[in-house]
Short mmCIF file of C-alpha atoms and ligand atoms in Angstrom, two decimals:
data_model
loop_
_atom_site.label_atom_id
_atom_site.label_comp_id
_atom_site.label_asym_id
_atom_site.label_seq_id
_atom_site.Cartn_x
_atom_site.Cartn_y
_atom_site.Cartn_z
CA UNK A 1 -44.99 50.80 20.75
CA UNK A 2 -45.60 49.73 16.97
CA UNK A 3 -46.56 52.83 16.36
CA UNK A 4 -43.15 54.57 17.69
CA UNK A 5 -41.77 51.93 16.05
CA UNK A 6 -43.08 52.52 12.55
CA UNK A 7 -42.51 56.52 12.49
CA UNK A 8 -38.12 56.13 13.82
CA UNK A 9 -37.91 53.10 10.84
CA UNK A 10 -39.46 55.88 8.42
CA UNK A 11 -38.44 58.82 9.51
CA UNK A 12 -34.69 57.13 9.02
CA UNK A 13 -35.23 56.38 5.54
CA UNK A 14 -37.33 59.32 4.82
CA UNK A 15 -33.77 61.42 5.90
CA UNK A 16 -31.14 59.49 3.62
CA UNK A 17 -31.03 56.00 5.67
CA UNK A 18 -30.59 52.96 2.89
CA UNK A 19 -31.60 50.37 5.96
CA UNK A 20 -32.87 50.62 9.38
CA UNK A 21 -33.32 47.90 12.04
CA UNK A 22 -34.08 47.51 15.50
CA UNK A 23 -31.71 45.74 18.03
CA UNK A 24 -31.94 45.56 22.17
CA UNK A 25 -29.61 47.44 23.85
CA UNK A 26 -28.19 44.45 26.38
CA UNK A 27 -24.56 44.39 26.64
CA UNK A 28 -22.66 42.83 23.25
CA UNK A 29 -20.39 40.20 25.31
CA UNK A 30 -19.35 38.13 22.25
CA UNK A 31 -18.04 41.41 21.10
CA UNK A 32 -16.53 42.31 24.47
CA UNK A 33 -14.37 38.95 24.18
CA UNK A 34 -13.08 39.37 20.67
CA UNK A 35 -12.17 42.94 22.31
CA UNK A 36 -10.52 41.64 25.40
CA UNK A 37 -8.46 38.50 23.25
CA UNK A 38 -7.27 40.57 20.23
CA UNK A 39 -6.17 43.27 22.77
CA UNK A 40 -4.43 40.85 24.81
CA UNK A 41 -2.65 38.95 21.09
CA UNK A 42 -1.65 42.25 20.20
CA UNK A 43 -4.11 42.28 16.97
CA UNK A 44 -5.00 45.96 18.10
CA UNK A 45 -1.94 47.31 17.79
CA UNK A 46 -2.10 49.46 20.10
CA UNK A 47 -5.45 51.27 18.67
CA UNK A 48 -7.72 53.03 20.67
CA UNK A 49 -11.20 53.29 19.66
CA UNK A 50 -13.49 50.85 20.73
CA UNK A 51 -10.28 49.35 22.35
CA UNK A 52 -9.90 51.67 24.58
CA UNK A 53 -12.38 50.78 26.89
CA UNK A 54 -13.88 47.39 25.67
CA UNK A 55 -16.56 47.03 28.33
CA UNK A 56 -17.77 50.71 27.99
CA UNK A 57 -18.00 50.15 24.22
CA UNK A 58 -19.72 46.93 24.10
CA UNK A 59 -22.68 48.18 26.84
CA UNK A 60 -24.71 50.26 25.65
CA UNK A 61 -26.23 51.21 29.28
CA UNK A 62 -23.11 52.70 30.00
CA UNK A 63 -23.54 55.62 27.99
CA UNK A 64 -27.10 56.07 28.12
CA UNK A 65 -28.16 54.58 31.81
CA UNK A 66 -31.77 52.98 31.10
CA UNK A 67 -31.25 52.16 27.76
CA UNK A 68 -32.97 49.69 26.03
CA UNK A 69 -32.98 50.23 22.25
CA UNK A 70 -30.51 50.62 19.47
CA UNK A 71 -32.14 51.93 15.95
CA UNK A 72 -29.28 50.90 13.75
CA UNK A 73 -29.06 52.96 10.35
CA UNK A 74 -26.65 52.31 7.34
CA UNK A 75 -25.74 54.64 4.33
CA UNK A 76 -24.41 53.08 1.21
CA UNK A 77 -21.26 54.91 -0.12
CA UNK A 78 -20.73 52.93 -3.31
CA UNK A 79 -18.34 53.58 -6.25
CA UNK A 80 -17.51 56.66 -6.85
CA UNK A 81 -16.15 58.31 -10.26
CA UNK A 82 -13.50 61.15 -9.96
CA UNK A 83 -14.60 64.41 -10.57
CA UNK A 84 -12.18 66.92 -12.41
CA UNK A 85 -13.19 69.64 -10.11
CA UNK A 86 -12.04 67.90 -6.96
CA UNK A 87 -8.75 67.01 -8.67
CA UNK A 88 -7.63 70.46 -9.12
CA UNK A 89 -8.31 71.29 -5.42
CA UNK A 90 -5.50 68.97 -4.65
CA UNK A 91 -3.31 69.35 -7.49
CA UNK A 92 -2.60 69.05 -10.73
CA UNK A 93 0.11 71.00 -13.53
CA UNK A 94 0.01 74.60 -14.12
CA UNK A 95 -2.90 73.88 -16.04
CA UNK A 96 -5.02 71.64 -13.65
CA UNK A 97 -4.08 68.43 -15.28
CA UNK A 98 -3.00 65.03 -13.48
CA UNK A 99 -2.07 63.10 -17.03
CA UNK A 100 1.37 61.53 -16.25
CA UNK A 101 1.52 62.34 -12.33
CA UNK A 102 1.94 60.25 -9.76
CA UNK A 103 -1.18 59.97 -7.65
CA UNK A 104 -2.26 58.52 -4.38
CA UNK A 105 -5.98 56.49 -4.26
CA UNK A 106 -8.11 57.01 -1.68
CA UNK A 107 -10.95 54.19 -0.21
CA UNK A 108 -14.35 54.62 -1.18
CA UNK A 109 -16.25 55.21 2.70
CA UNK A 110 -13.47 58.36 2.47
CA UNK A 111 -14.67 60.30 -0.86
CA UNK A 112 -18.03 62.19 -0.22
CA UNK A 113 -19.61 63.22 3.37
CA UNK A 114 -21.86 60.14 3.69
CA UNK A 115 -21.35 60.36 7.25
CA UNK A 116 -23.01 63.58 7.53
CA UNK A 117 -25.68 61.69 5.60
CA UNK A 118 -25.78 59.34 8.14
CA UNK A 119 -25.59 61.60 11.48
CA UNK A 120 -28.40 63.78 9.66
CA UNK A 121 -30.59 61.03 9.47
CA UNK A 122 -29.99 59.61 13.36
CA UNK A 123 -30.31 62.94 14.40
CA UNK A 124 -33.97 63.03 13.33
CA UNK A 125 -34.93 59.50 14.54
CA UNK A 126 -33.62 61.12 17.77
CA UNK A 127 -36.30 64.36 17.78
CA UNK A 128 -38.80 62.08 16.97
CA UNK A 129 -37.82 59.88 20.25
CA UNK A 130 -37.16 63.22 21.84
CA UNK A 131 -40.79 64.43 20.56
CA UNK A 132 -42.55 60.70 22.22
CA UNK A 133 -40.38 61.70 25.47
CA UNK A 134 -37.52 59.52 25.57
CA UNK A 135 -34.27 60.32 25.47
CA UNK A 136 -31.76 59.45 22.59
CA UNK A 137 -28.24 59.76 21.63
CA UNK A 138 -26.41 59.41 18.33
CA UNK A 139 -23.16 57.00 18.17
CA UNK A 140 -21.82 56.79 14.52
CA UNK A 141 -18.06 55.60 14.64
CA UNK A 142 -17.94 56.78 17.99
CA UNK A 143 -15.69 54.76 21.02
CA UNK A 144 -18.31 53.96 22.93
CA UNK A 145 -19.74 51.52 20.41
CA UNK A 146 -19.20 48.43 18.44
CA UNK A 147 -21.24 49.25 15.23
CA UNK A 148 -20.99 46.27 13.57
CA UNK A 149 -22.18 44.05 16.71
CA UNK A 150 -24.98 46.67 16.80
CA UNK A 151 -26.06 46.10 13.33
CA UNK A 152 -25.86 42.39 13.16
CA UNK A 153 -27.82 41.65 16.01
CA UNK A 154 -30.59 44.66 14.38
CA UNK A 155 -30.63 41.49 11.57
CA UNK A 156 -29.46 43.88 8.82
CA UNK A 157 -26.17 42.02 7.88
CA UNK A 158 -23.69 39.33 8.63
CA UNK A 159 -20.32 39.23 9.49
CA UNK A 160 -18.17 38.69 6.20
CA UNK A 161 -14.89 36.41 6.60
CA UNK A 162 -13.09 40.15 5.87
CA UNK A 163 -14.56 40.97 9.15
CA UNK A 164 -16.95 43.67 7.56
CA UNK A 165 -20.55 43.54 7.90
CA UNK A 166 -22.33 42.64 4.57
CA UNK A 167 -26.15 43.85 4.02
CA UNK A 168 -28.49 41.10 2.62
CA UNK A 169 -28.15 41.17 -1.15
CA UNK A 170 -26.30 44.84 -0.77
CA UNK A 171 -22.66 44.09 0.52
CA UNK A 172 -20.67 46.21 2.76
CA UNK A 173 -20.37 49.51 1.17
CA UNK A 174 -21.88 50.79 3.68
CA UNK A 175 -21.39 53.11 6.63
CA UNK A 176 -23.10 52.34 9.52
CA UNK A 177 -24.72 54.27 13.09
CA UNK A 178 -27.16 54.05 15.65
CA UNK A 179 -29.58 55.99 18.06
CA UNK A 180 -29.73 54.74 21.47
CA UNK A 181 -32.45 55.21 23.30
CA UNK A 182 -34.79 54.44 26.50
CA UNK A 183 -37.54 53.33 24.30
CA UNK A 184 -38.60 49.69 24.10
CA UNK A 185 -39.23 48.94 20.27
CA UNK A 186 -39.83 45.93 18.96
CA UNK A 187 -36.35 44.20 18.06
CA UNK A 188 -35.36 41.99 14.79
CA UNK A 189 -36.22 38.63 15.72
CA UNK A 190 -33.34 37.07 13.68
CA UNK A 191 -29.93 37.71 12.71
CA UNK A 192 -28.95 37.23 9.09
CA UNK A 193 -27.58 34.45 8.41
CA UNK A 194 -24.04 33.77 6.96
CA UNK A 195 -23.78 34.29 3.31
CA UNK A 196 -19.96 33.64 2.58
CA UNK A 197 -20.62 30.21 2.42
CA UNK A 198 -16.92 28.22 0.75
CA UNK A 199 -15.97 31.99 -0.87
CA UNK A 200 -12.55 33.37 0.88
CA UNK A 201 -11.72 35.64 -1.52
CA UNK A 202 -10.81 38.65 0.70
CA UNK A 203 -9.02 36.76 2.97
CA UNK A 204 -7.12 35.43 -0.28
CA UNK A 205 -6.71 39.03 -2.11
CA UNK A 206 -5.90 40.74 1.05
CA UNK A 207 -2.52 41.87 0.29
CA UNK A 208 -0.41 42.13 3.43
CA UNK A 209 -2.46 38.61 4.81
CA UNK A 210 -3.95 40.88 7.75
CA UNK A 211 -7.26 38.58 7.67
CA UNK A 212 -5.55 35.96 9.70
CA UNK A 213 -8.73 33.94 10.61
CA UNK A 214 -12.50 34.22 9.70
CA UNK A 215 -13.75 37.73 10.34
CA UNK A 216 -10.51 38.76 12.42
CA UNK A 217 -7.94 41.06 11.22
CA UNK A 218 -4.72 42.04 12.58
CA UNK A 219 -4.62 45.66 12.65
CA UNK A 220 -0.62 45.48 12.65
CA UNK A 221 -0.68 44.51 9.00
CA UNK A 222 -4.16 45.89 7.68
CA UNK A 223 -2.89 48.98 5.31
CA UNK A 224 -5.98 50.78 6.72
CA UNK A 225 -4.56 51.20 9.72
CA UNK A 226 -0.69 51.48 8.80
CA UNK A 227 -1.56 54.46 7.17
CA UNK A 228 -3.48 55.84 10.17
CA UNK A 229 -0.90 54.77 12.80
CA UNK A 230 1.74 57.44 14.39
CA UNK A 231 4.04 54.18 14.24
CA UNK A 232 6.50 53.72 11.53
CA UNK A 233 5.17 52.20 8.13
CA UNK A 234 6.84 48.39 8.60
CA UNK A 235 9.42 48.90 6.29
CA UNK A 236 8.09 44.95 5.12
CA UNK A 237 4.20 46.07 4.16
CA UNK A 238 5.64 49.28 2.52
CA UNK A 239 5.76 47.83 -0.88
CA UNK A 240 2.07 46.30 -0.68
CA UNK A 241 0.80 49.87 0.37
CA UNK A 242 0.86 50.69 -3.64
CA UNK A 243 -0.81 53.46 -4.21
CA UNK A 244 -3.28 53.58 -1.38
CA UNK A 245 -2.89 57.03 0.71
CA UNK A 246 -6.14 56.66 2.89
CA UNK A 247 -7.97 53.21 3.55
CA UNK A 248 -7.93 50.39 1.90
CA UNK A 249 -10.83 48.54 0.33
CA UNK A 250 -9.02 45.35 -1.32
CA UNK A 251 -10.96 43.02 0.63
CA UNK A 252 -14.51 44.54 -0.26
CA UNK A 253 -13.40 45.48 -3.92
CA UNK A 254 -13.20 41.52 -4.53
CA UNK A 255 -16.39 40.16 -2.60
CA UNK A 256 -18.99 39.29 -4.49
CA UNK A 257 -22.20 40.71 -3.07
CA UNK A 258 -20.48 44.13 -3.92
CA UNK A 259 -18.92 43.54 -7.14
CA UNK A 260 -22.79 42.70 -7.95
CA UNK A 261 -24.27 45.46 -6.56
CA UNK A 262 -21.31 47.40 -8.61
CA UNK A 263 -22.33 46.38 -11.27
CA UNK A 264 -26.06 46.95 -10.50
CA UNK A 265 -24.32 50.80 -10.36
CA UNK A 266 -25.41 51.41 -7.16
CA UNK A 267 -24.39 53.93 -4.33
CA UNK A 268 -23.37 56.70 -6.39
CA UNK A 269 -23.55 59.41 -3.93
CA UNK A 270 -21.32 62.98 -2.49
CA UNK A 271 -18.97 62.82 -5.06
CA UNK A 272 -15.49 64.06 -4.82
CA UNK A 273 -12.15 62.64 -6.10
CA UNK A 274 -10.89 59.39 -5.60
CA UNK A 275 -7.66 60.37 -6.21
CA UNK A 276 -4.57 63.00 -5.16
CA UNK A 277 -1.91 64.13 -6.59
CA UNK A 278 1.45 63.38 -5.07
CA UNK A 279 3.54 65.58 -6.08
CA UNK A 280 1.12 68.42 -4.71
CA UNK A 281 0.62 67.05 -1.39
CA UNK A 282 4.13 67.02 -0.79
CA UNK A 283 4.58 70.65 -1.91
CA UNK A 284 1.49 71.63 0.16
CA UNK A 285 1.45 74.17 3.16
CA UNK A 286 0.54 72.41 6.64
CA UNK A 287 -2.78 73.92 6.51
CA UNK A 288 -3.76 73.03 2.61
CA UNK A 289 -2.78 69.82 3.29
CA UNK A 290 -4.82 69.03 6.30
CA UNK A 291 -7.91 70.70 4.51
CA UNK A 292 -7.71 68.15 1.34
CA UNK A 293 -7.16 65.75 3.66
CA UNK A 294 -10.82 67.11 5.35
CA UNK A 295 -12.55 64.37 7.78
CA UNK A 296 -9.22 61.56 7.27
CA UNK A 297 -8.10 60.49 10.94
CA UNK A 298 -4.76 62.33 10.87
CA UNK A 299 -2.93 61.18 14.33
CA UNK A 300 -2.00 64.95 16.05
CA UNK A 301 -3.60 66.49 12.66
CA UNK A 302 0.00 66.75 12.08
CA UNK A 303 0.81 67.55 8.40
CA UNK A 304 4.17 65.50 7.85
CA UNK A 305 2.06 62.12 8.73
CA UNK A 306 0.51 62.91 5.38
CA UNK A 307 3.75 63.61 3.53
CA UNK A 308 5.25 60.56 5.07
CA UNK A 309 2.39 58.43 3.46
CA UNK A 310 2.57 60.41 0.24
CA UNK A 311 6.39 60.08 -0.32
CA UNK A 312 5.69 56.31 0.04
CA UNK A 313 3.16 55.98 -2.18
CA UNK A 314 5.30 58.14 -4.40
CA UNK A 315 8.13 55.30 -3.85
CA UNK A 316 5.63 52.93 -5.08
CA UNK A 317 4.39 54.81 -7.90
CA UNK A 318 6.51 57.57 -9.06
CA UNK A 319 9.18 57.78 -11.61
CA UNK A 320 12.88 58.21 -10.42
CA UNK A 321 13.38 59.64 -14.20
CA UNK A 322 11.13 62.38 -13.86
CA UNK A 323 12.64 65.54 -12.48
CA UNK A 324 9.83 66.81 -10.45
CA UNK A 325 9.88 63.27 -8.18
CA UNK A 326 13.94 63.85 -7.75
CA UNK A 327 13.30 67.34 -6.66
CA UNK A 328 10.55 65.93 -4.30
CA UNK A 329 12.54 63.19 -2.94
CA UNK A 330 15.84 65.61 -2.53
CA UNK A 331 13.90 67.98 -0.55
CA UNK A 332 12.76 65.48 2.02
CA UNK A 333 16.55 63.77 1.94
CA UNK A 334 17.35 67.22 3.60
CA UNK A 335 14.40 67.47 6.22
CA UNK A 336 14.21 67.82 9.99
CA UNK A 337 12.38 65.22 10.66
CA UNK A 338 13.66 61.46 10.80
CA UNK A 339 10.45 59.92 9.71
CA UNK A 340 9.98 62.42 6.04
CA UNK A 341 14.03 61.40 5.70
CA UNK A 342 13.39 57.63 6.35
CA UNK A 343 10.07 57.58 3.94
CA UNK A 344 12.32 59.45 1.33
CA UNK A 345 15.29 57.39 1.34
CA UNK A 346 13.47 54.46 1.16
CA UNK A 347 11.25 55.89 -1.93
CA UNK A 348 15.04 57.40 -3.97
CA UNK A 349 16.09 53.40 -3.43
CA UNK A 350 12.52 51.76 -4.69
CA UNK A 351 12.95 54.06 -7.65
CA UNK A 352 16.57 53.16 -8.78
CA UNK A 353 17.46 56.48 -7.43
CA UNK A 354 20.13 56.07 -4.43
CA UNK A 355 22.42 58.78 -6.08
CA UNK A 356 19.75 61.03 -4.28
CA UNK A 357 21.26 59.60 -0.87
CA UNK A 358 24.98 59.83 -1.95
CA UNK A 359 24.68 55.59 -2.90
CA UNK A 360 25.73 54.23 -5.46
CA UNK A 361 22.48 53.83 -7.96
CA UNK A 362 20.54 50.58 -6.97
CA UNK A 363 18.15 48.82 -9.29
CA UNK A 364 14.74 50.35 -10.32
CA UNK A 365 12.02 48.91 -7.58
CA UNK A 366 13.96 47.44 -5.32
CA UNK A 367 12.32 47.05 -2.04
C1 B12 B 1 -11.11 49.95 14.89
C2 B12 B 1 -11.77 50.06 13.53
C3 B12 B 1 -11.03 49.72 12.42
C4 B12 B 1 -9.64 49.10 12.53
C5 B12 B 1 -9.78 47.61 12.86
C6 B12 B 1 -10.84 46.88 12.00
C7 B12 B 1 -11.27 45.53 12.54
N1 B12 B 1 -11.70 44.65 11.65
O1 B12 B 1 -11.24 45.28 13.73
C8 B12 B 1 -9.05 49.44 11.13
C9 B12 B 1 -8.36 50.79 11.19
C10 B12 B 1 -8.10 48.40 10.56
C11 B12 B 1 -10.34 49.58 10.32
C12 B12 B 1 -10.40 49.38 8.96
C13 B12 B 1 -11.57 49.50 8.22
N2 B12 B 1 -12.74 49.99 8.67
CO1 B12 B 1 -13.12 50.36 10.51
N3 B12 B 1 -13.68 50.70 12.29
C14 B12 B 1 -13.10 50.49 13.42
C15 B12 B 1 -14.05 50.86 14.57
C16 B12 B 1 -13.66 52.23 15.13
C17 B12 B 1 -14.10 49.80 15.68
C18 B12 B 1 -14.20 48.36 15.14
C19 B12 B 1 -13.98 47.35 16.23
O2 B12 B 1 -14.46 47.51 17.34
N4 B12 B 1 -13.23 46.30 15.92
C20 B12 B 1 -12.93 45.30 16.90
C21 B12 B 1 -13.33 43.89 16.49
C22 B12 B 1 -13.48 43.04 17.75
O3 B12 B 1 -14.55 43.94 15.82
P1 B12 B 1 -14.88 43.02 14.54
O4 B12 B 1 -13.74 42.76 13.66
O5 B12 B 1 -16.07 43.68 13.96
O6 B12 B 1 -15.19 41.64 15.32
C23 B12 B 1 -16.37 40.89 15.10
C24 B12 B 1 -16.18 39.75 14.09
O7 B12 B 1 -14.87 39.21 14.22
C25 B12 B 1 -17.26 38.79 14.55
N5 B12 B 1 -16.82 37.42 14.60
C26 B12 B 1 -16.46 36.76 15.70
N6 B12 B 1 -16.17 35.48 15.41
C27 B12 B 1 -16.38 35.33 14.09
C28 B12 B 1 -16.25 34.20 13.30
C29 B12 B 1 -16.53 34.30 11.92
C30 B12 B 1 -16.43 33.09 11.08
C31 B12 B 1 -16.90 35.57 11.35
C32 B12 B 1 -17.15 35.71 9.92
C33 B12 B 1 -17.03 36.72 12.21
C34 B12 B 1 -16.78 36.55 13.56
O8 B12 B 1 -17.61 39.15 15.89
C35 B12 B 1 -16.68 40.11 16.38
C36 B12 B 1 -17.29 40.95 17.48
O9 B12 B 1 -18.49 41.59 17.08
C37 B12 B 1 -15.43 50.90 13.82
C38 B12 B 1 -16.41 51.97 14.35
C39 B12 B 1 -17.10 51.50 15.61
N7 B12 B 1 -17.20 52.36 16.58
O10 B12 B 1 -17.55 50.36 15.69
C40 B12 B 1 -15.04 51.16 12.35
C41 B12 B 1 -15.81 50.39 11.28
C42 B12 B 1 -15.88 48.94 11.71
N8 B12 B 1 -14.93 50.49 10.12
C43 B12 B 1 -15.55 50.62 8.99
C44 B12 B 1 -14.91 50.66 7.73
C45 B12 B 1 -15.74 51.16 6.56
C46 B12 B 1 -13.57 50.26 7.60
C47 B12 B 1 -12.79 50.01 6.29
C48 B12 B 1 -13.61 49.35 5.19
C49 B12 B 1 -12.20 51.36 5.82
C50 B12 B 1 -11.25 51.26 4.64
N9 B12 B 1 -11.75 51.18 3.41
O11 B12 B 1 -10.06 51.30 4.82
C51 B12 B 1 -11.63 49.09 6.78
C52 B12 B 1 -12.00 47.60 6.70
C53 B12 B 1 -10.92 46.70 7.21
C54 B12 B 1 -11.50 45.37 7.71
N10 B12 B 1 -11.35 44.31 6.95
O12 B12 B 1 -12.09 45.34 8.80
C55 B12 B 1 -17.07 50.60 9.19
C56 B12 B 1 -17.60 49.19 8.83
C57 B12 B 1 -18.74 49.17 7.86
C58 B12 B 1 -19.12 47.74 7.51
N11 B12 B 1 -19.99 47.62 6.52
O13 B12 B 1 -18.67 46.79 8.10
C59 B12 B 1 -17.17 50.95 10.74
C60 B12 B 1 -18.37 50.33 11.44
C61 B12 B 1 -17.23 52.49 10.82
C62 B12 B 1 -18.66 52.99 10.58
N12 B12 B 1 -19.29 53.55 11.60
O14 B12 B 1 -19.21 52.84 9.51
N13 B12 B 1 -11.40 49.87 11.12
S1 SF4 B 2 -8.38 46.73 4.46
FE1 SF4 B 2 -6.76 46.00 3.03
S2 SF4 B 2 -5.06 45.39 4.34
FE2 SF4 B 2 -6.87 45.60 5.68
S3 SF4 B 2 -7.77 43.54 5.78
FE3 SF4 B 2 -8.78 44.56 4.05
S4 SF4 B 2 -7.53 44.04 2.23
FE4 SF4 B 2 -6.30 43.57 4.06
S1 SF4 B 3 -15.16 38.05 -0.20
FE1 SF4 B 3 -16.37 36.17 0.11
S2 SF4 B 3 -15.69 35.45 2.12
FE2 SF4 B 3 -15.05 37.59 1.99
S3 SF4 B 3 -16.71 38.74 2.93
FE3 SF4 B 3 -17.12 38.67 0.72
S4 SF4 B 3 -18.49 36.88 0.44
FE4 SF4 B 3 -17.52 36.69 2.47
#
């Protein structure tokens, strides 16, 4: 057994794996009621996911029948600095260059392919379980677990007040994944123990107040979601969005274990830009669009989701003055669709620019 043990835990780091632990596989029931109570408050908002089928997700045995191990893995994403290249994939003037446009930020766990780091590595903890004659599956982000319940009781992190789970001394930039398996290895004896102590400052900086207790967050305000749902934006959180177009990461960009390990300059990995221009997405073909957009959970993979985000992030950011955002915003004041004619109105009147609608011109900003 320690021997089995001892190869998965390297093997895992070996293949791109910052941390590894071990947890049991028995059914995560504190996990199951936080499932069953936020669903029934409404805190879900109407997500699927792990939501979807909340006793499913929360035992393990369920997917794999016998199983009795989870090898929990995580992969640090860490800050990453914009690369000119990616930029002019998705954008830019005539001559490549985003100086002066209006662009749309992206969260860090959503610039570079650290999940194919991750899924690389499980898959080879699995062939070794494979090769000792058990049988293993990969779940990374997958419905039919709760990865941070898995990793917390594999004593790798604890559950920060923002509800993410924060690595000893690392922080939470971090993806995480497991391998689930018939094998009985040796489990972490401990969890880790809390290490917010008195801080609250993502609950503080969070800017819609989605955190609405310790380590629970209301998915009908969290701009993470918003900009994931195939509801409308609340026409109330669309000033707060700013200029994020996929993810958010206020409440981890102001924690302390990561601005340390920031500043440490750790997790610089993939690569990729952490920005896109506007102004491009919302002149974009369908299919351009949904391949910058690459591994982003687009609901339907439908195309004008994206431009609805983009023209109000554009409302946020943009300049009415500028010719090329009135030309933007006049096109989509003349579109099919209700949603691209909703997100542009409301964008002409944030930017002082009812005229576009036929209003009389309203302030600058005005939300
Ligand atoms: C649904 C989902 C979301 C939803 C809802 C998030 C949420 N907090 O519930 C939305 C779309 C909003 C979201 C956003 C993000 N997500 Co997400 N998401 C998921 C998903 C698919 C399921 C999570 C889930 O089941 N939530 C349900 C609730 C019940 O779980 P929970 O909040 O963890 O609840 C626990 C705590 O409340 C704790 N608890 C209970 N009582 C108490 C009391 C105290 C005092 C404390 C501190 C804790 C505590 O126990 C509960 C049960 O375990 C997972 C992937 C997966 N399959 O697990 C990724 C996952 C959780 N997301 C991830 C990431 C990276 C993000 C974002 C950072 C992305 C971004 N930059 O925009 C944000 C972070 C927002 C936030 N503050 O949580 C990572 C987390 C990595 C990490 N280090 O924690 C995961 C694991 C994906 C992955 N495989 O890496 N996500
Ligand atoms: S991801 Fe953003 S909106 Fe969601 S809880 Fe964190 S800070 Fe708040
Ligand atoms: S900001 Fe403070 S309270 Fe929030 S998760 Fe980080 S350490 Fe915990």
């Amino acid at each position: 057994m320690g021997g089995l043990r001892e190869l998965v835990v390297a093997r895992g780091r070996t293949n791109g794996l910052d941390v590894v632990g071990i947890a049991d596989a028995s059914p995560f029931l504190d996990a199951l009621h936080a499932l069953e109570t936020r669903r029934a408050a409404g805190l879900h908002a109407d997500m699927q996911f792990t939501y979807r089928n909340p006793r499913r997700s929360t035992d393990p045995r369920r997917t794999l029948d016998g199983a009795r191990t989870l090898v929990v893995g995580a992969v640090r994403y860490g800050s990453v600095a914009a690369t000119p290249e990616a930029i002019d994939e998705r954008g830019g003037d005539a001559n490549g260059s985003t100086t002066g446009r209006p662009l749309g930020r992206i969260a860090r766990y959503a610039v570079g392919d650290h999940d194919a780091v991750l899924r690389r590595a499980l898959r080879s903890v699995a062939e070794d379980l494979h090769n000792a004659g058990h049988r293993a599956v990969v779940l990374a982000d997958d419905n039919a677990l709760v990865d941070r319940a898995a990793a917390h009781r594999a004593g790798i992190g604890w559950f920060g007040k923002s509800s993410n789970l924060l690595l000893a001394d690392l922080g939470s930039w971090f993806v995480l994944g497991s391998v689930l398996t018939d094998a009985v290895l040796e489990p972490a004896s401990d969890p880790v123990g809390d290490g917010c102590g008195t801080c609250r400052r993502c609950v503080d900086a969070c800017p819609t107040g989605a955190i609405v207790a310790d380590g629970v967050v209301d998915a009908r305000r969290c701009l993470s979601w918003l900009l994931q749902s195939p509801e409308p934006f609340p026409e109330e959180l669309r000033a707060a969005l700013g200029d994020r177009i996929y993810g958010c990461d206020d409440c981890q960009e102001v924690c302390p274990p990561n601005r340390r390990s920031d500043r440490r300059g750790e997790g610089v990995r993939g690569g990729g830009s952490d920005r896109i221009d506007l102004l491009w997405m919302l002149g974009a073909s369908d299919e351009d669009l949904l391949r910058a957009a690459g591994r982003w959970y687009v609901p339907g993979r439908d195309a004008d989701h994206l431009r609805r985000n983009a023209l109000l992030v554009l409302g946020n950011t943009g300049d009415g003055r500028d010719p090329q955002v009135a030309a933007a915003l006049t096109r989509f004041l003349h579109h099919g669709s209700r949603s691209l004619v909703d997100a542009a109105s409301w964008a002409a009147r944030r930017l002082g620019r009812s005229d576009l609608i036929g209003e009389a011109a309203g302030p600058r900003r005005a939300s």
